[in-house]
PDB file of C-alpha atoms in Angstrom:
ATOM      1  CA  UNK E 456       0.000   0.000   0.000  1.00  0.00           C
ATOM      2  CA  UNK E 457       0.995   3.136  -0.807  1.00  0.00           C
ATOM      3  CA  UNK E 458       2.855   5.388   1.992  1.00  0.00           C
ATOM      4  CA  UNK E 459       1.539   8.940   2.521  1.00  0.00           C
ATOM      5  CA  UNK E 460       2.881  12.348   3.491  1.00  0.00           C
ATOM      6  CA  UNK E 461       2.560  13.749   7.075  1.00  0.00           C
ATOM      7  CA  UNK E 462       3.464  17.190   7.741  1.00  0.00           C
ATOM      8  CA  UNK E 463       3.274  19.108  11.158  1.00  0.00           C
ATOM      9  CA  UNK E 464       1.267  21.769  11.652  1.00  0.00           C
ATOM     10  CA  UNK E 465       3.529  23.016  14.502  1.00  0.00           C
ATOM     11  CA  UNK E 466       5.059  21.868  18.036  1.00  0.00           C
ATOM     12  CA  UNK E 467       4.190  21.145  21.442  1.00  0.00           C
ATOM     13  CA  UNK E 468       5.978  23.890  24.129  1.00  0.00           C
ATOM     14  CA  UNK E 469       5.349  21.685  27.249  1.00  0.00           C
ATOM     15  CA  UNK E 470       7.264  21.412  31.029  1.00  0.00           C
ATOM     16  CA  UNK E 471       7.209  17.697  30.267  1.00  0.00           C
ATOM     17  CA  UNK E 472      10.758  16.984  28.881  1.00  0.00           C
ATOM     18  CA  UNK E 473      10.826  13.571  28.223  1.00  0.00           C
ATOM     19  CA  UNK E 474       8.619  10.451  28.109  1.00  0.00           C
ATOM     20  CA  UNK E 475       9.832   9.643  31.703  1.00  0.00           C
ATOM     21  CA  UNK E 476       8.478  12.940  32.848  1.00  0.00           C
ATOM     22  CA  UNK E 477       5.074  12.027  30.834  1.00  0.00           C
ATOM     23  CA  UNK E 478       2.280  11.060  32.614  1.00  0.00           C
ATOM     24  CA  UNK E 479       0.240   7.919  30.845  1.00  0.00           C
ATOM     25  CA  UNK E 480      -2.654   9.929  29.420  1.00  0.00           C
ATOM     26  CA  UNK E 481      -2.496  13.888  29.608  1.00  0.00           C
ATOM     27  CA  UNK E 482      -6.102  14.635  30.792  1.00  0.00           C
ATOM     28  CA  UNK E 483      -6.014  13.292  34.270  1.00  0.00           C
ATOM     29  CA  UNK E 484      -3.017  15.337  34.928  1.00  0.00           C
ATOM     30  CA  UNK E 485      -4.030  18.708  34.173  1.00  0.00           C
ATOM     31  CA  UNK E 486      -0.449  18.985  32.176  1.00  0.00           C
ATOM     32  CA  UNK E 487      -0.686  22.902  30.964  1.00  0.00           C
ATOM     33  CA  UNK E 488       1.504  22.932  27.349  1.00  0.00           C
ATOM     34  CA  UNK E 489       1.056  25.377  24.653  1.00  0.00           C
ATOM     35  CA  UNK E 490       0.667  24.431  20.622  1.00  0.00           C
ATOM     36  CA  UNK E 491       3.094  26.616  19.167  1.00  0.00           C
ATOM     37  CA  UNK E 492       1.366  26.375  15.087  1.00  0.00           C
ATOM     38  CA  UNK E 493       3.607  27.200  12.302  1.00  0.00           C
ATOM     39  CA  UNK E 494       2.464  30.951  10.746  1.00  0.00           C
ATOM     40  CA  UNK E 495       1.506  29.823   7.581  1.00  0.00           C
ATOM     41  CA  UNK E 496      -1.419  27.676   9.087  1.00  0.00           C
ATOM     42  CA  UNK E 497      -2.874  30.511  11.271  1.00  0.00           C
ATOM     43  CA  UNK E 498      -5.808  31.333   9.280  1.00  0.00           C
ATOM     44  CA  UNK E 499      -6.816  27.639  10.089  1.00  0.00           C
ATOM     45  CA  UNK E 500      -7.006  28.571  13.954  1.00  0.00           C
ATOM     46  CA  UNK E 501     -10.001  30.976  13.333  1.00  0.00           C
ATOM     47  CA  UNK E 502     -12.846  30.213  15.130  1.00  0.00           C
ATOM     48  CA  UNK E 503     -10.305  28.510  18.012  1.00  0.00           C
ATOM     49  CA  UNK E 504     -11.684  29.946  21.540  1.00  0.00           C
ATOM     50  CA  UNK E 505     -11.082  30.474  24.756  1.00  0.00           C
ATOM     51  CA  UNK E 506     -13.240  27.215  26.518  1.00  0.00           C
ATOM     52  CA  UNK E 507     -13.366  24.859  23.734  1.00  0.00           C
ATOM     53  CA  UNK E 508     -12.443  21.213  23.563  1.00  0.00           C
ATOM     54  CA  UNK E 509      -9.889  20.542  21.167  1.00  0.00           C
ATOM     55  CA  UNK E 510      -8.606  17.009  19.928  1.00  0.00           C
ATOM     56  CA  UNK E 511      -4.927  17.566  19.073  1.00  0.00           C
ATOM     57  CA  UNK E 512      -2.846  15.072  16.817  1.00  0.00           C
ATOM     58  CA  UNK E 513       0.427  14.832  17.543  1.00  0.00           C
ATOM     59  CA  UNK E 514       3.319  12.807  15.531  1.00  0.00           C
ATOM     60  CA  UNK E 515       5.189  10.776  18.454  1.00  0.00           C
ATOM     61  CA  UNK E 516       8.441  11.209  17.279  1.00  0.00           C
ATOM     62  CA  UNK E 517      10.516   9.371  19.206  1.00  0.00           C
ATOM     63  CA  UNK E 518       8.066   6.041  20.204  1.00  0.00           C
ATOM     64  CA  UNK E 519       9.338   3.411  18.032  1.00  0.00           C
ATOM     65  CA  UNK E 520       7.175   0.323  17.316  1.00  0.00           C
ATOM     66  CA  UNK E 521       8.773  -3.102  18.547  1.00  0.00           C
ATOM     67  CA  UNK E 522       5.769  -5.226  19.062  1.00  0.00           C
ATOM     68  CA  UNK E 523       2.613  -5.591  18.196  1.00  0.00           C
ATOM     69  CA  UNK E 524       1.562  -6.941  21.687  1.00  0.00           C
ATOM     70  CA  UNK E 525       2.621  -5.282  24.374  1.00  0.00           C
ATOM     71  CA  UNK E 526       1.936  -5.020  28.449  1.00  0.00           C
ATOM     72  CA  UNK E 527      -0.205  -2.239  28.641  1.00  0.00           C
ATOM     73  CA  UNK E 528       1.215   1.138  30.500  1.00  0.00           C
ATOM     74  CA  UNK E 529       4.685  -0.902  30.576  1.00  0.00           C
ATOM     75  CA  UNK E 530       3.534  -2.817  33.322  1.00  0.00           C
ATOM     76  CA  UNK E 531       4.911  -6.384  33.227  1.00  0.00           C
ATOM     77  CA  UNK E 532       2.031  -7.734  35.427  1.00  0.00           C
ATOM     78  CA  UNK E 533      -0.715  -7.165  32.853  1.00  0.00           C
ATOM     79  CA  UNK E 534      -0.800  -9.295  29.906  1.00  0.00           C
ATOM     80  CA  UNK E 535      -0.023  -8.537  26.778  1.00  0.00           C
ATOM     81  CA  UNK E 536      -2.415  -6.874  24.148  1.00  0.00           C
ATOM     82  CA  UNK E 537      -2.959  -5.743  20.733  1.00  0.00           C
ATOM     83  CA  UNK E 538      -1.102  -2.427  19.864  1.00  0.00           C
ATOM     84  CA  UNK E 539      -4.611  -1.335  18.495  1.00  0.00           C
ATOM     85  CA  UNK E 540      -6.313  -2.041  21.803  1.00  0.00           C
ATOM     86  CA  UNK E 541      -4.104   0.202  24.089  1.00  0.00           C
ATOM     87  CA  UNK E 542      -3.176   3.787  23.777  1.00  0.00           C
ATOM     88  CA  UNK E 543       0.432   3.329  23.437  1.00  0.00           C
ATOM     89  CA  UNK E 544       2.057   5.845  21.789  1.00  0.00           C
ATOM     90  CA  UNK E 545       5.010   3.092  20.775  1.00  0.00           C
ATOM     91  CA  UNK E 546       2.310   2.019  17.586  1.00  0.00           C
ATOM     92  CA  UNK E 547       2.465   1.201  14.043  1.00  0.00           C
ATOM     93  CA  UNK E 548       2.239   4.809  12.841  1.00  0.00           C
ATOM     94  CA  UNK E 549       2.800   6.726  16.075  1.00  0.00           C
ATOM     95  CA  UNK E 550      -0.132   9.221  16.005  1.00  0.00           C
ATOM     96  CA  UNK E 551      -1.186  10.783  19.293  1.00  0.00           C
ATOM     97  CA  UNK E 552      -4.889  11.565  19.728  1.00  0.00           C
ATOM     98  CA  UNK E 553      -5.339  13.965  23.396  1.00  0.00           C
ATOM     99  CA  UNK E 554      -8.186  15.736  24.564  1.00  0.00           C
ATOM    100  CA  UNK E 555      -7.561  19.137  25.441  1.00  0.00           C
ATOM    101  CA  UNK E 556      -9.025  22.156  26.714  1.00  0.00           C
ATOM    102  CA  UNK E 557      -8.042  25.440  25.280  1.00  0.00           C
ATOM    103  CA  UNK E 558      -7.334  27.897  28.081  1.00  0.00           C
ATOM    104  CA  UNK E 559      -6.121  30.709  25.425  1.00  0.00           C
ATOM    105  CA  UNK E 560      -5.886  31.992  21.851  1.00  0.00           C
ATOM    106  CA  UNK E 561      -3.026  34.440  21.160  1.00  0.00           C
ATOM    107  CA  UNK E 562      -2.366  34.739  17.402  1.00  0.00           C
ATOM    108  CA  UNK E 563      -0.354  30.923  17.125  1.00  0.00           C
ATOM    109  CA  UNK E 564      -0.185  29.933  20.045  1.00  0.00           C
ATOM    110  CA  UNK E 565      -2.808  28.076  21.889  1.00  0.00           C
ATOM    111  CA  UNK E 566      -2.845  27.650  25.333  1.00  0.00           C
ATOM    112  CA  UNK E 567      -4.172  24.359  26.696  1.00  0.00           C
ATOM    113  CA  UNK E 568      -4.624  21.966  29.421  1.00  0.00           C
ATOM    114  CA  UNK E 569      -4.253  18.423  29.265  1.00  0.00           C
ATOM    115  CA  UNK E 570      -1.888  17.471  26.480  1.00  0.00           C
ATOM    116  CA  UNK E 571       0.459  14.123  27.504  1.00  0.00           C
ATOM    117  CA  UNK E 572       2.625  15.092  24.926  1.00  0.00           C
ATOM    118  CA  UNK E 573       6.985  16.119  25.896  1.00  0.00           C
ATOM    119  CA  UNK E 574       8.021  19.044  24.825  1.00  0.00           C
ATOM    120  CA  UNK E 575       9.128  19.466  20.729  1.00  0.00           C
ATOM    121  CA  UNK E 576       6.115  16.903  19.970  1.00  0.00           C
ATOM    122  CA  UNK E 577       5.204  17.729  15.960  1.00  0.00           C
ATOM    123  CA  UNK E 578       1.774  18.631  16.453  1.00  0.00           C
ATOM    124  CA  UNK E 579       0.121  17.689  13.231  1.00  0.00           C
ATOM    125  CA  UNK E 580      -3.584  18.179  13.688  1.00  0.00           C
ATOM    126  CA  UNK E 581      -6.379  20.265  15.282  1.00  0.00           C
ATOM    127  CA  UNK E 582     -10.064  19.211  15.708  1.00  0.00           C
ATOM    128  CA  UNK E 583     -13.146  20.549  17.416  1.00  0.00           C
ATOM    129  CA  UNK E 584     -14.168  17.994  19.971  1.00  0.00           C
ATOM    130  CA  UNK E 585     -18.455  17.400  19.445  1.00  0.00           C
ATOM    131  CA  UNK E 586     -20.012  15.423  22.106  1.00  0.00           C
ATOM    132  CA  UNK E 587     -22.614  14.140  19.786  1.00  0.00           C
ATOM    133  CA  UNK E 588     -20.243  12.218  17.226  1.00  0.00           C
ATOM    134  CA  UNK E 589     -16.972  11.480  19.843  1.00  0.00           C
ATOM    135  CA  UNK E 590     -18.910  10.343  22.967  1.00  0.00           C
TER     136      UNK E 590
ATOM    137  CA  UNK B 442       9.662  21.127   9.917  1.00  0.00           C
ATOM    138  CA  UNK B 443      10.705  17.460   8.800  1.00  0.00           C
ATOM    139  CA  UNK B 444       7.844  15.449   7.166  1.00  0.00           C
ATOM    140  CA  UNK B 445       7.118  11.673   8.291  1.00  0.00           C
ATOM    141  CA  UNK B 446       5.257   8.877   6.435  1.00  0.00           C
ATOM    142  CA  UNK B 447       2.059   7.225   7.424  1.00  0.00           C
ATOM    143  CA  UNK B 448       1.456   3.845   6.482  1.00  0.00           C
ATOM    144  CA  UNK B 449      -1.965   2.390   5.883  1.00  0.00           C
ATOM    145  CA  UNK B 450      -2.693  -0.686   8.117  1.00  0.00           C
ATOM    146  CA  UNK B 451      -5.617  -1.499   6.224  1.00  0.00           C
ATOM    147  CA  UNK B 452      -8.389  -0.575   3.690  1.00  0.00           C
ATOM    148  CA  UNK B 453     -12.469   0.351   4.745  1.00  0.00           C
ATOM    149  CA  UNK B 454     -14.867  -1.443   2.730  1.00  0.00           C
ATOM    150  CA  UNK B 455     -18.203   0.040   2.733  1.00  0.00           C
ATOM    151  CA  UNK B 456     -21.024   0.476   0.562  1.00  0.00           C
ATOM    152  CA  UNK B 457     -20.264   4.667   0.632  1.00  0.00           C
ATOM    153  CA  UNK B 458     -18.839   4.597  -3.453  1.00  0.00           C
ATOM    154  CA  UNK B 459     -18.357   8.434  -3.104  1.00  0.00           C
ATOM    155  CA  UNK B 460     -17.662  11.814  -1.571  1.00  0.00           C
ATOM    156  CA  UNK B 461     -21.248  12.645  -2.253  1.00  0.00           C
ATOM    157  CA  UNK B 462     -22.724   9.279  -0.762  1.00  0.00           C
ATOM    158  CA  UNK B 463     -20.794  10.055   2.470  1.00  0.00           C
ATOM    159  CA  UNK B 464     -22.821  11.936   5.016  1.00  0.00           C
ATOM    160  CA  UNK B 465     -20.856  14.607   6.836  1.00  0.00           C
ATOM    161  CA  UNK B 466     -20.421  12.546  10.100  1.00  0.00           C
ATOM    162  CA  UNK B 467     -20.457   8.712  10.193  1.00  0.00           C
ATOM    163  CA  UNK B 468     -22.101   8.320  13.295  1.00  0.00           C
ATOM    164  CA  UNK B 469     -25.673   9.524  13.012  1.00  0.00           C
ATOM    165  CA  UNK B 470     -26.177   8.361  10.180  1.00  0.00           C
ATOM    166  CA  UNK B 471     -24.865   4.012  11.796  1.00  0.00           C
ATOM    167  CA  UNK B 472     -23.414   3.325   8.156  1.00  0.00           C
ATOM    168  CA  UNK B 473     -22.445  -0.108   8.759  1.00  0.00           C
ATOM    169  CA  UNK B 474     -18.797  -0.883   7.022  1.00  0.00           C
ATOM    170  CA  UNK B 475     -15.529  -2.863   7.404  1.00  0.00           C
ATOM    171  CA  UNK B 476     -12.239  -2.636   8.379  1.00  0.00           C
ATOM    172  CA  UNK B 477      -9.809  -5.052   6.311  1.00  0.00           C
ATOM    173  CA  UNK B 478      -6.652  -5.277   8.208  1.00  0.00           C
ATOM    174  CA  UNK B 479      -4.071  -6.040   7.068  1.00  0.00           C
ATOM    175  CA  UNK B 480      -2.432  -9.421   8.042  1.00  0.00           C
ATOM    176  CA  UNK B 481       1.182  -8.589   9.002  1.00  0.00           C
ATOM    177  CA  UNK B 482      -0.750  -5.903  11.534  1.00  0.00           C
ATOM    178  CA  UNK B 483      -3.461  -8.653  12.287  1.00  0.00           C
ATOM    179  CA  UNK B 484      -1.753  -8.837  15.997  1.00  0.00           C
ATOM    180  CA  UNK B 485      -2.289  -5.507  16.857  1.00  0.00           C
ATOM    181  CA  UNK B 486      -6.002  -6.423  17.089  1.00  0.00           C
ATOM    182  CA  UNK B 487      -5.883  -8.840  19.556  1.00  0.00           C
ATOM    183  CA  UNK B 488      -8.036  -7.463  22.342  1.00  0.00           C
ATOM    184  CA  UNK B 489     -10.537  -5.661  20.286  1.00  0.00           C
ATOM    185  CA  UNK B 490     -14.064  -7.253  21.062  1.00  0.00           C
ATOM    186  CA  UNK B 491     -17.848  -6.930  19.595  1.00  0.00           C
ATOM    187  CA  UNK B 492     -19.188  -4.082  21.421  1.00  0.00           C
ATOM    188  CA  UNK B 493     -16.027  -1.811  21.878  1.00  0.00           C
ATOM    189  CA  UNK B 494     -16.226   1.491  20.983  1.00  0.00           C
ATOM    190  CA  UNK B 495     -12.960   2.940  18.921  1.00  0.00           C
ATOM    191  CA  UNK B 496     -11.809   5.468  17.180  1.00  0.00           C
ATOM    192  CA  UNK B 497     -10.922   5.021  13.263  1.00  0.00           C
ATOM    193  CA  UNK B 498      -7.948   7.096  11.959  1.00  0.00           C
ATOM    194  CA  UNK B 499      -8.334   6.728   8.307  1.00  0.00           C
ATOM    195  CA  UNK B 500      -6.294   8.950   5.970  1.00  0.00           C
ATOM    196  CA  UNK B 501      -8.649  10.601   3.353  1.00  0.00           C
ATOM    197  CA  UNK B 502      -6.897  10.240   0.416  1.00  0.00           C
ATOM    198  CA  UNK B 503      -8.960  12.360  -1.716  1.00  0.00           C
ATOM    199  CA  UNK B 504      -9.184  15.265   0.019  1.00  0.00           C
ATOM    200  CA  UNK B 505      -8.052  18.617  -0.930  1.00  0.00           C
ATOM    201  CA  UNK B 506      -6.913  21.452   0.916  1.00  0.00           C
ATOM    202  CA  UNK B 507      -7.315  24.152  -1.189  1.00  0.00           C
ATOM    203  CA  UNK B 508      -7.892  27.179   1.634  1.00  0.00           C
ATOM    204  CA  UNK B 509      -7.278  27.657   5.350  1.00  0.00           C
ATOM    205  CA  UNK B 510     -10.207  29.336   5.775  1.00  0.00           C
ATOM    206  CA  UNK B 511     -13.838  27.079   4.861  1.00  0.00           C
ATOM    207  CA  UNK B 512     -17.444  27.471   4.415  1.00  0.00           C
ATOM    208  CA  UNK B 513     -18.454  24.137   7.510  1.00  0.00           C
ATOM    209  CA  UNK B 514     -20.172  21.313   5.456  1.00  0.00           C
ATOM    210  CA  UNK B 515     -19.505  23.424   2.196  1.00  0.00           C
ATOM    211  CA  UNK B 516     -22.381  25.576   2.832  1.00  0.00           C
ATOM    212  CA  UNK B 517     -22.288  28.856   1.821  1.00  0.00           C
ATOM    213  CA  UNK B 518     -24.779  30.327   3.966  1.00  0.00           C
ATOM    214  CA  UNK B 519     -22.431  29.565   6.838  1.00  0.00           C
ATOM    215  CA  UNK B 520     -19.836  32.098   7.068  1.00  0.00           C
ATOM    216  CA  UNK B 521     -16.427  30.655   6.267  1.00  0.00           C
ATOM    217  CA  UNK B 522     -14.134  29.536   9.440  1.00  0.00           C
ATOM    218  CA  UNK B 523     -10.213  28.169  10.257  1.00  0.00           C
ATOM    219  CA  UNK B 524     -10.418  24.709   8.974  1.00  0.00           C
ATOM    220  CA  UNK B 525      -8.979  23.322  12.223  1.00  0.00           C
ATOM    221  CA  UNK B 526     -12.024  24.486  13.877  1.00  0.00           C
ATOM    222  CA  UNK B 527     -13.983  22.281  11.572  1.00  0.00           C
ATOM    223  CA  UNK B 528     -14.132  18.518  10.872  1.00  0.00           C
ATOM    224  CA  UNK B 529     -13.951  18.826   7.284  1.00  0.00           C
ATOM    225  CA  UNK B 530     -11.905  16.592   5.300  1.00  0.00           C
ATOM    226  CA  UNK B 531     -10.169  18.986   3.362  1.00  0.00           C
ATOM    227  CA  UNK B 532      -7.290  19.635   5.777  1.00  0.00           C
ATOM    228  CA  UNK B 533      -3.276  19.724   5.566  1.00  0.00           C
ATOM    229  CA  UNK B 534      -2.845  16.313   6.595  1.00  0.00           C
ATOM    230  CA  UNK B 535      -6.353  14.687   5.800  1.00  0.00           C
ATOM    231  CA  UNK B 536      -6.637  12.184   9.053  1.00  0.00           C
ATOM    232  CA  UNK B 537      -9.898  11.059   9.241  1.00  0.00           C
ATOM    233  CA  UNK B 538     -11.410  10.570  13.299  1.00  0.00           C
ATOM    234  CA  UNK B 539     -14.270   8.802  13.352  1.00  0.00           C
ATOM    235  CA  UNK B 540     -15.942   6.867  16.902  1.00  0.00           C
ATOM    236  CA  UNK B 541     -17.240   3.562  15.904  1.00  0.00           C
ATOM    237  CA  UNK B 542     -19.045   0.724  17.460  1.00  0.00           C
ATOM    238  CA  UNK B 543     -17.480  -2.869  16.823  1.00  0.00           C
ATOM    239  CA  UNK B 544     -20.142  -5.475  15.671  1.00  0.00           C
ATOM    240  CA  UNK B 545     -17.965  -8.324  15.212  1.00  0.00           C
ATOM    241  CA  UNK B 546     -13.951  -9.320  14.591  1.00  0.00           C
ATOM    242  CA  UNK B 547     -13.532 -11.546  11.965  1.00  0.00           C
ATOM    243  CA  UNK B 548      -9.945 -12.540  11.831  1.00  0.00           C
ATOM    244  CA  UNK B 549      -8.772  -9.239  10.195  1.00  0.00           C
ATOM    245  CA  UNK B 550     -11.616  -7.613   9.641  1.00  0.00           C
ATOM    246  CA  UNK B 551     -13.563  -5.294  11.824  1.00  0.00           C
ATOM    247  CA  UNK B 552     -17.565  -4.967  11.731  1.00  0.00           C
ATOM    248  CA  UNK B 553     -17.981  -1.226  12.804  1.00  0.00           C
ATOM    249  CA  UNK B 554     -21.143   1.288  13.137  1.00  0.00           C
ATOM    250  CA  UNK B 555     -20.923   4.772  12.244  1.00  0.00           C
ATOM    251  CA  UNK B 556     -17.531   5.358   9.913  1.00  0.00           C
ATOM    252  CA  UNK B 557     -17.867   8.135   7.566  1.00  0.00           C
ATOM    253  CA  UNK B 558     -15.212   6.922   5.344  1.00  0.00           C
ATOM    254  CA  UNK B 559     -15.691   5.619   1.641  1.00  0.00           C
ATOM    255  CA  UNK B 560     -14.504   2.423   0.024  1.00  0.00           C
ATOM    256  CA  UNK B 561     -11.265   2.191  -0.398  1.00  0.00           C
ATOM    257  CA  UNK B 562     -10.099   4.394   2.640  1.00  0.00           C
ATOM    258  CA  UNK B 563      -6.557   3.837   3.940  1.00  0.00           C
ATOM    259  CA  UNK B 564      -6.911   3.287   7.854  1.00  0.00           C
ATOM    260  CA  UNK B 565      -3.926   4.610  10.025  1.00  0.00           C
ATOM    261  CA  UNK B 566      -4.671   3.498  13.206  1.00  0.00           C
ATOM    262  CA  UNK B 567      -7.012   2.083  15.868  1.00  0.00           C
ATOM    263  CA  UNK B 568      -7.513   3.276  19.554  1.00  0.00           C
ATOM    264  CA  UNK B 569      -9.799   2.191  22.119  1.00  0.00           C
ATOM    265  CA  UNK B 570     -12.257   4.716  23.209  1.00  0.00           C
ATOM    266  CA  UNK B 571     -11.609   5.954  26.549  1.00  0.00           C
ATOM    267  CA  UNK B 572     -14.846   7.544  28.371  1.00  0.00           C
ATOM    268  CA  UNK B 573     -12.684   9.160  31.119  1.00  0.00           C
ATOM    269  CA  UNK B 574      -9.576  10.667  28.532  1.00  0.00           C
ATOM    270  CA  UNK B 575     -12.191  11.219  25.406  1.00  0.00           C
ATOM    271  CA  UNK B 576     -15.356  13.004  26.444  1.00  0.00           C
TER     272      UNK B 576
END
């Protein structure tokens, strides 16, 4: 099949420096980051507020896929899985998908809370959360 | 930035032929389509059970992003907004999200409710839905 073309949109600016510093999903933590997007894409932020739920897609640059079963959050003492049933960032093609809430707008950068993503992360999508289609 | 490459895991079947037969979200309208994994990645499913709910990452290889700035659902009556606050297809990197319920796993393929995605549609990835993370 043929391979396609990813290209970020911009990059995570997070306190979270490396995966070890990472908690396992973003939300629960709170993690404050900001989504630093590239200029040429700011027209694509209008209509980006102050209160709304974004879904960011990130490119996990540095997971690297070694398995397709793994132990779920590392942990040795729970059995092995498919990649495609855990949220693993360590996957086949090693897209983040985090829930976010946007705590500012100002021009390319967005402020948000919740991102699990270390600082640098390519940040290579935006999308409005909509309770009625992703609940 | 540095680009990265996405490679399809599989191919949607599903009896949408076309753009225009797609409605604009999957999951009101319960289309009922497949998943056809492909084998080397059929691993990666283990885990996945009738009744999960999971997100679809397709990559919507006809899309076109032709402006930053879009009329939502192509209607002209609606004033035109950033295309990251929108779920149109027509974006830089056309990734496809889509919450689906699983009717049945068939070896490598899936049984899903509610994908928006034509025949033919390269899938990216597969991630458990995750009520306290997603909503």
């Amino acid at each position: 099949m043929t391979d396609y073309k990813i290209r970020p949109i911009g990059r995570v600016r997070s306190p979270l420096r490396d995966r070890d510093q990472a908690p396992h999903q973003g939300r629960p933590a709170g993690v404050e980051a900001e989504l630093v997007i590239d200029e040429k894409f700011l027209e694509g932020l209008d209509g980006i507020q102050t209160g709304d739920k974004l879904f960011v897609l990130c490119w996990f640059h540095m997971a690297e896929c070694n398995a397709l079963r793994i132990h779920p959050r590392g942990d040795p003492d729970i059995p092995k899985r498919g990649i495609f049933s855990t949220r693993s960032p360590d996957r086949p093609n090693p897209i983040g998908l985090c829930l976010v809430d946007v705590l500012a707008v100002e021009g390319p950068i967005l402020k948000v809370r919740g991102l699990d993503a270390v600082d640098g992360t390519p940040v290579v999508d935006l999308k409005p959360y909509i309770g009625s289609l992703d609940s």
